[in-house]
PDB file of C-alpha atoms in Angstrom:
ATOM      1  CA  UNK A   1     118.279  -1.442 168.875  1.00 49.00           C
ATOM      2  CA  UNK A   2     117.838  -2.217 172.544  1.00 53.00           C
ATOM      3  CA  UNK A   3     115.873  -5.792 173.154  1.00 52.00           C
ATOM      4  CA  UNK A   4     112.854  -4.501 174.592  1.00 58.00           C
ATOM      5  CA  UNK A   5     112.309  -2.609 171.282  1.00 74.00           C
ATOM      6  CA  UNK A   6     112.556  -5.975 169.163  1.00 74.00           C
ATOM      7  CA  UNK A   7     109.678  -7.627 172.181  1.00 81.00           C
ATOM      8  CA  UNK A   8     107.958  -9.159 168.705  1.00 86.00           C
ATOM      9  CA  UNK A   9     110.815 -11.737 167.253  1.00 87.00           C
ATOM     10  CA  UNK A  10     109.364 -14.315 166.081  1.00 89.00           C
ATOM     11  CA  UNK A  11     105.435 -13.253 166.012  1.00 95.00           C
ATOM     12  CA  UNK A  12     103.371 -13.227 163.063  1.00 97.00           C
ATOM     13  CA  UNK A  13     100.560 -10.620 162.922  1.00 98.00           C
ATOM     14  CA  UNK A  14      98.061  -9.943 160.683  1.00 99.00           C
ATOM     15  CA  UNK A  15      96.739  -6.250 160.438  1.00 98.00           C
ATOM     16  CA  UNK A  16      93.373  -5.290 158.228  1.00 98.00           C
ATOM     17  CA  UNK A  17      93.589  -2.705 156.937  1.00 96.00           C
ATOM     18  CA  UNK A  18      96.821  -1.823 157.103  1.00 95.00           C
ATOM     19  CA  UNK A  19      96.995   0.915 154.184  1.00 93.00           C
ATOM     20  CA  UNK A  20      95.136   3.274 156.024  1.00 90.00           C
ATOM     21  CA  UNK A  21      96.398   5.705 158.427  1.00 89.00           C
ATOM     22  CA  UNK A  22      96.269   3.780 161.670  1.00 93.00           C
ATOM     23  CA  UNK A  23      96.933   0.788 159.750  1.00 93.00           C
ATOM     24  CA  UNK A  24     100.074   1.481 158.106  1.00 96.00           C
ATOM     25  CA  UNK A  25     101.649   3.088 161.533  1.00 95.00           C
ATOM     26  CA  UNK A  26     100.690  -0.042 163.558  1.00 96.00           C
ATOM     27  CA  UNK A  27     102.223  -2.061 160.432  1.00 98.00           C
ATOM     28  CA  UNK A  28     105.019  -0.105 160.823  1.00 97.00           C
ATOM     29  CA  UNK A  29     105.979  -0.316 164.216  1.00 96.00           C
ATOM     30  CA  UNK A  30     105.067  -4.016 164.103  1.00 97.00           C
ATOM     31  CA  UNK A  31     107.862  -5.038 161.741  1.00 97.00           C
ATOM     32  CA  UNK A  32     110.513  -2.560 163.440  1.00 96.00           C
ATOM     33  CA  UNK A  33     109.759  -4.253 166.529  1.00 96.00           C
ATOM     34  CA  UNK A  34     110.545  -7.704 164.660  1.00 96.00           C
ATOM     35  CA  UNK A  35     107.056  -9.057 164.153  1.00 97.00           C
ATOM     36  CA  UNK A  36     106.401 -11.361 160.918  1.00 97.00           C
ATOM     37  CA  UNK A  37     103.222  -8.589 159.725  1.00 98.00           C
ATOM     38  CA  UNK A  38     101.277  -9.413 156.890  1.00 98.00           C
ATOM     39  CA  UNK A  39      98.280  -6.500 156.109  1.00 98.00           C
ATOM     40  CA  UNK A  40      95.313  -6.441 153.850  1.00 98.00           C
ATOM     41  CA  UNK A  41      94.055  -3.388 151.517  1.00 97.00           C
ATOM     42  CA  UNK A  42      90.920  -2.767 149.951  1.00 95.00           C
ATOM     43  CA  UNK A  43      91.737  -0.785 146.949  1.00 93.00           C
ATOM     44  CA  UNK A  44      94.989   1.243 147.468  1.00 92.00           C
ATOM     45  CA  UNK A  45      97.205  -1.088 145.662  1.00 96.00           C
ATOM     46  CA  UNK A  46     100.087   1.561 144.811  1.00 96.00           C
ATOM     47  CA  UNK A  47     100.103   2.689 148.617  1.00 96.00           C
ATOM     48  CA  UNK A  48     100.433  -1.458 149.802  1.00 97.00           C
ATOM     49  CA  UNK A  49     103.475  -1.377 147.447  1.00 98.00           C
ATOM     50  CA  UNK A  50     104.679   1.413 148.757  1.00 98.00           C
ATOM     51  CA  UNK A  51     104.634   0.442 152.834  1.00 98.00           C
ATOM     52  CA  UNK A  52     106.145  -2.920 151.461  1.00 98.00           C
ATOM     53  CA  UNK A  53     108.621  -1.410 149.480  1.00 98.00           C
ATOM     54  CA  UNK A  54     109.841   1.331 152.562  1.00 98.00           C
ATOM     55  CA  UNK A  55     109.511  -1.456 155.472  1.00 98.00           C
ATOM     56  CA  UNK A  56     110.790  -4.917 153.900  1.00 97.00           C
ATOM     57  CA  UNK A  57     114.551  -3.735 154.637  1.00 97.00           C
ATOM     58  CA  UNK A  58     113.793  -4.019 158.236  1.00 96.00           C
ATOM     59  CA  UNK A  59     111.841  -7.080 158.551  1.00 96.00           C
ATOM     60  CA  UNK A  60     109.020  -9.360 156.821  1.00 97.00           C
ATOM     61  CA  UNK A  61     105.972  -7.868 155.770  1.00 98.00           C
ATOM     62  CA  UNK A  62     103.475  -8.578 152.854  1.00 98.00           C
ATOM     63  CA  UNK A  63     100.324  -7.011 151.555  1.00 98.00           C
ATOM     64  CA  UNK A  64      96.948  -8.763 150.336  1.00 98.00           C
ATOM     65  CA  UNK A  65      94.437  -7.493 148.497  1.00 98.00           C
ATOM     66  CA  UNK A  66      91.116  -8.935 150.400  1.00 97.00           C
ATOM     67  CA  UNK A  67      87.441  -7.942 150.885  1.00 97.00           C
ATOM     68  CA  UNK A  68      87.057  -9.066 153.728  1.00 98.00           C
ATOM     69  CA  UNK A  69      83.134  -8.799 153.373  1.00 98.00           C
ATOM     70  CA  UNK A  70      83.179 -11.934 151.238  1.00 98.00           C
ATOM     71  CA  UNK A  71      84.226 -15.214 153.535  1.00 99.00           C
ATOM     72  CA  UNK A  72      85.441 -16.919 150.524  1.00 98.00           C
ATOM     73  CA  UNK A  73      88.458 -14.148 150.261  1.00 98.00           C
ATOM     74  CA  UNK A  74      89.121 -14.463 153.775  1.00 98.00           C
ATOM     75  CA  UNK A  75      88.831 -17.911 153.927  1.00 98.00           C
ATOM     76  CA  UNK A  76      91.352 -18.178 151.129  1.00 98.00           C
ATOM     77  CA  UNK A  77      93.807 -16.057 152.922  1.00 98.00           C
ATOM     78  CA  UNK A  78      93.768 -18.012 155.764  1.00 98.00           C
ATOM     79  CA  UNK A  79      94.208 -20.995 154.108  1.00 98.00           C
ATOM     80  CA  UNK A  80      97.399 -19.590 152.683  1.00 97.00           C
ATOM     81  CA  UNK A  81      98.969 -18.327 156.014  1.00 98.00           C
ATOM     82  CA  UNK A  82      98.144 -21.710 157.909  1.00 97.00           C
ATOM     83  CA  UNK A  83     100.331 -23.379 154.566  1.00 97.00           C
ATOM     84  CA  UNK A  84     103.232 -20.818 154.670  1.00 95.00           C
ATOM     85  CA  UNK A  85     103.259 -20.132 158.253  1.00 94.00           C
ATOM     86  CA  UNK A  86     101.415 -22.757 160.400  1.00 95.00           C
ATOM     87  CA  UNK A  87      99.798 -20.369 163.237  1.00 95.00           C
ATOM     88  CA  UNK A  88      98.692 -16.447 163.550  1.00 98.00           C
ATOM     89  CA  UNK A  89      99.852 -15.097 166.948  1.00 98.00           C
ATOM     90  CA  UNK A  90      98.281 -11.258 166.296  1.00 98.00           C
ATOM     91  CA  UNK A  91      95.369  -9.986 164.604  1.00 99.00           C
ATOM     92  CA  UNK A  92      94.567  -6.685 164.507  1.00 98.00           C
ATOM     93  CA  UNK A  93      91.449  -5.808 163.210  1.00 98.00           C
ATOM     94  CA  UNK A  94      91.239  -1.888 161.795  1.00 96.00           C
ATOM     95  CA  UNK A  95      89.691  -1.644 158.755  1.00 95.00           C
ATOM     96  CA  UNK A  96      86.681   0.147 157.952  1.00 90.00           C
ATOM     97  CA  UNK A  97      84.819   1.923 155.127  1.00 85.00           C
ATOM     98  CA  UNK A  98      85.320   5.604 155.102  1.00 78.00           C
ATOM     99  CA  UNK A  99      83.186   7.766 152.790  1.00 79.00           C
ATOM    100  CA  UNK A 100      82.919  11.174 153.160  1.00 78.00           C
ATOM    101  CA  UNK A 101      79.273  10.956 151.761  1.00 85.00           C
ATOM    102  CA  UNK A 102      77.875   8.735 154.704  1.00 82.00           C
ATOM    103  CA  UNK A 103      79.911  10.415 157.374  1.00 82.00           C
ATOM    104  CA  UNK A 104      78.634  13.466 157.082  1.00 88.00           C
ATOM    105  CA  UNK A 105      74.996  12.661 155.780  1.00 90.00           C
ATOM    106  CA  UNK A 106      72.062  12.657 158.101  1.00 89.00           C
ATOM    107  CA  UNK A 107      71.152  10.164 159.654  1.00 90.00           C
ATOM    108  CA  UNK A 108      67.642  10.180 158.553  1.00 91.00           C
ATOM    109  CA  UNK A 109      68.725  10.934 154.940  1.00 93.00           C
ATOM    110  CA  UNK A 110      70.296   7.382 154.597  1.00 93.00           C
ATOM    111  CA  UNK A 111      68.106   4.374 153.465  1.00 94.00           C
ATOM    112  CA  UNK A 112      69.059   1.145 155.548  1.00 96.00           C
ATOM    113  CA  UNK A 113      70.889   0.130 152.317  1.00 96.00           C
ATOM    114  CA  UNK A 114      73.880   2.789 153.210  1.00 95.00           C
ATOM    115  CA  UNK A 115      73.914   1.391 157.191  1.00 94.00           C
ATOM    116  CA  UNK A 116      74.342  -2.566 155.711  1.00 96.00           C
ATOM    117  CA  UNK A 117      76.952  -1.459 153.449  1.00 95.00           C
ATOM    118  CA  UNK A 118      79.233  -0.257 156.139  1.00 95.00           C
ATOM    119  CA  UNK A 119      78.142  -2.963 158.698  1.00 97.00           C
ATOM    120  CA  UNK A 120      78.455  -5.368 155.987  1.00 97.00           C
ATOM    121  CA  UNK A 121      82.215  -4.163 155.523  1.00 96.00           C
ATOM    122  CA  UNK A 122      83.288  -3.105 159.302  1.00 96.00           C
ATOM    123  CA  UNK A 123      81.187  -5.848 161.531  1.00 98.00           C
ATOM    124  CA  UNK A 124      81.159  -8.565 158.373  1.00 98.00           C
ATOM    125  CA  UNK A 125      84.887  -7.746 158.014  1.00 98.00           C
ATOM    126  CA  UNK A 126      85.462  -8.993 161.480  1.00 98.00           C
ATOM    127  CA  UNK A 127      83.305 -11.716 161.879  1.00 99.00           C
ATOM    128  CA  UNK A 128      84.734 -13.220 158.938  1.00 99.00           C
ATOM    129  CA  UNK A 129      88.075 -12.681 159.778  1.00 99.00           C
ATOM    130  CA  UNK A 130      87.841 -14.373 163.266  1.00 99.00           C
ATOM    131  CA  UNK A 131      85.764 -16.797 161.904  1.00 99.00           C
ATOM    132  CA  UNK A 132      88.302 -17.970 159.389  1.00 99.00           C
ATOM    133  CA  UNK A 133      91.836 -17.381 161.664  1.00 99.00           C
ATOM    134  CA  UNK A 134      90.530 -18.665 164.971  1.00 98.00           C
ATOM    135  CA  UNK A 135      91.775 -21.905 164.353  1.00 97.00           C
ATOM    136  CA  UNK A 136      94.899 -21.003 163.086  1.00 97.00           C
ATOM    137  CA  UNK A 137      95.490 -19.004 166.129  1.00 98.00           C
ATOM    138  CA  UNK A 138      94.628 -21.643 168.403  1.00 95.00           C
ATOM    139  CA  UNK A 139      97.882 -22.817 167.675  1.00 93.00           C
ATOM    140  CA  UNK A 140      99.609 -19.832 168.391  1.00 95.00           C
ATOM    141  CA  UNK A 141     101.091 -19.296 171.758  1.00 92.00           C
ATOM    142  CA  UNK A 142      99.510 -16.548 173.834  1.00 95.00           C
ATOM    143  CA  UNK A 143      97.450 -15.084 170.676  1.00 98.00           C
ATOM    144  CA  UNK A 144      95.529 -11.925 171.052  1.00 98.00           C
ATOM    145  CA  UNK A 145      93.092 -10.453 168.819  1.00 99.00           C
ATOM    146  CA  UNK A 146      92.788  -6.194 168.923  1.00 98.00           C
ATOM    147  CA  UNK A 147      89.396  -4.726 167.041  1.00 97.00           C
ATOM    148  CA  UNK A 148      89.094  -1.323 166.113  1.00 94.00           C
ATOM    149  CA  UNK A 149      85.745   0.458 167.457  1.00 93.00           C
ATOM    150  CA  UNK A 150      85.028   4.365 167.879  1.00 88.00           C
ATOM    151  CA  UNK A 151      84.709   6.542 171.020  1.00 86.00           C
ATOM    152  CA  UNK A 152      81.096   8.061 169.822  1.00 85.00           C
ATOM    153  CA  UNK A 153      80.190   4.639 169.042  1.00 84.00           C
ATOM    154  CA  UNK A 154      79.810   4.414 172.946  1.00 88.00           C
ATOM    155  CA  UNK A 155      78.350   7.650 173.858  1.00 88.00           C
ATOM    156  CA  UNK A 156      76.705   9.081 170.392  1.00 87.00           C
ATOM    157  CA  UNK A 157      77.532  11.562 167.464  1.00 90.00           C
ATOM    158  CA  UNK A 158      75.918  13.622 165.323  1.00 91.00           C
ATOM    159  CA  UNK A 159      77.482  12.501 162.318  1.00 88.00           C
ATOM    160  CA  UNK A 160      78.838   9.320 160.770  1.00 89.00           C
ATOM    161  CA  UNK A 161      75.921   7.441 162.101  1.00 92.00           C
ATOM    162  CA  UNK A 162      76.129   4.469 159.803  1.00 93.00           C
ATOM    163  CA  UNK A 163      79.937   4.122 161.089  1.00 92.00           C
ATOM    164  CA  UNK A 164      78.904   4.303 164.747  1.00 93.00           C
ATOM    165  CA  UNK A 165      76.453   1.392 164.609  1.00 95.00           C
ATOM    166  CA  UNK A 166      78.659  -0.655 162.744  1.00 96.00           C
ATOM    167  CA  UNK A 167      81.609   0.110 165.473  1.00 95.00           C
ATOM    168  CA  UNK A 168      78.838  -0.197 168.103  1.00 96.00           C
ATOM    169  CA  UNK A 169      78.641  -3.668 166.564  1.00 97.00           C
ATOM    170  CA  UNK A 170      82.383  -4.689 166.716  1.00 97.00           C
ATOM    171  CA  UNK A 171      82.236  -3.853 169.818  1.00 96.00           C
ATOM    172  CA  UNK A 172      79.729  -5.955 170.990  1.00 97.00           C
ATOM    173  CA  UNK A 173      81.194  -9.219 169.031  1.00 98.00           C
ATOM    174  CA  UNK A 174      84.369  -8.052 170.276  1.00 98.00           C
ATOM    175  CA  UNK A 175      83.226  -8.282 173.940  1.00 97.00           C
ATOM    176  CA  UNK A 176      81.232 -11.460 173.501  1.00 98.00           C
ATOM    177  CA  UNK A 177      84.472 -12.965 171.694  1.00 98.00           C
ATOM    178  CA  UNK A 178      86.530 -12.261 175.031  1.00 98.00           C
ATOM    179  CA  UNK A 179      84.324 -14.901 176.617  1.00 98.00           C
ATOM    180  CA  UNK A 180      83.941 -17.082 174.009  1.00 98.00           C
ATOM    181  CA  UNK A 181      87.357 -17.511 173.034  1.00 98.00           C
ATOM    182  CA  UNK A 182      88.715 -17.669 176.128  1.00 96.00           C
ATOM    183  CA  UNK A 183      90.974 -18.426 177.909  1.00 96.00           C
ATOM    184  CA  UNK A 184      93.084 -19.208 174.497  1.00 96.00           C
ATOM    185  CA  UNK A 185      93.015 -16.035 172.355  1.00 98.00           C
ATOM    186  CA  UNK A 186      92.548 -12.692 174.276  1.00 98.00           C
ATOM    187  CA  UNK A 187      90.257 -10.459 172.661  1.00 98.00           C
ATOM    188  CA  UNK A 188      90.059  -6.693 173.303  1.00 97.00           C
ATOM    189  CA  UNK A 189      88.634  -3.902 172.039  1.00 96.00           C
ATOM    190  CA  UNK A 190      89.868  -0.157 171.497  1.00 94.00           C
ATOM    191  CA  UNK A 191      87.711   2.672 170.694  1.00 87.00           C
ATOM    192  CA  UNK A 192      89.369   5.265 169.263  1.00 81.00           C
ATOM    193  CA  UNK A 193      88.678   9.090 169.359  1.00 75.00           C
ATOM    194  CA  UNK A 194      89.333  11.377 166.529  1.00 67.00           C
ATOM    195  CA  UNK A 195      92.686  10.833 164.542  1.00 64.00           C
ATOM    196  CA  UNK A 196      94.102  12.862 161.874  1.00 63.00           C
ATOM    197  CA  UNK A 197      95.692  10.519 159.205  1.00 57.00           C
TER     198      UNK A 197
END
């Protein structure tokens, strides 16, 4: 493997979400280029095992079952990276919930109820997990944090409103984050189009 293609050695990333589609690619390509990758999954416990099982050959990666809408989970994991592996140089931040039901519901059909279910899971989801690994990647070297937002979260949709405002709302923590947590941890943002996975 040519050196530029193992440009990870010795970096430990966390990924949420990293059963889904985007997830498990970017968890993929992570460990083949010889990053330390740990991932959490919602539900999808026989598809964690399964990306564990097909990438541990090639390098170190381990799964955690976490909602990440309840600080106390999160909280817990981070304790337990900062005593196994002292820092966090990565997090990527790409979970989200998907139901077929809200995405292609009305908007006006909805009670607020179904819009603070998925902000409570996409935008709570991230706050806690910066919230509770900030620290830890403080002492990282160079750290970076990536969120996940959505292309018509920007400019509009006509369906999968809940989704968009709770993208809309990563992306605004996201931005504020870059200043906030600067000039340690570089935050960005990338807002993502449509994807078949």
């Amino acid at each position: 493997m040519d050196s530029r293609e193992r440009d990870f050695d010795g970096r430990l990333c966390l990924v949420t979400g990293g059963s889904g589609g985007v997830g498990e690619a970017l968890v993929e390509i992570l460990v083949k280029r010889g990053c330390a990758t740990l991932f959490t999954y919602a539900t999808n416990q026989d598809k964690a095992r399964r990306i564990v099982e097909k990438l541990r050959p090639v390098g170190y990666v381990e799964a955690f079952r976490a909602d990440l809408s309840n600080y106390d989970e999160v909280r817990n994991l981070a304790r337990y990276v900062r005593e196994r592996q002292g820092r966090l140089d990565h997090l990527a931040v790409l979970h989200g919930l998907s139901r077929g039901d809200l995405w292609k519901a009305s908007w006006d059909s909805l009670g607020l109820e179904d819009y603070m279910e998925v902000l409570k899971i996409d935008f709570g989801g991230f706050f806690n997990v910066v919230k509770a690994f900030k620290d830890l990647m403080m002492r990282a070297r160079s750290p970076s944090i990536v969120a996940v937002s959505s292309t018509p979260a920007l400019v509009g949709d006509v369906q999968g409103i809940p989704y968009l405002v709770a993208k809309a709302a990563v992306l605004a923590l996201a931005r504020s984050l870059s200043y906030l947590l600067a000039p340690h941890i570089r935050v960005n943002v990338v807002a993502l189009g449509s994807i078949e996975t």
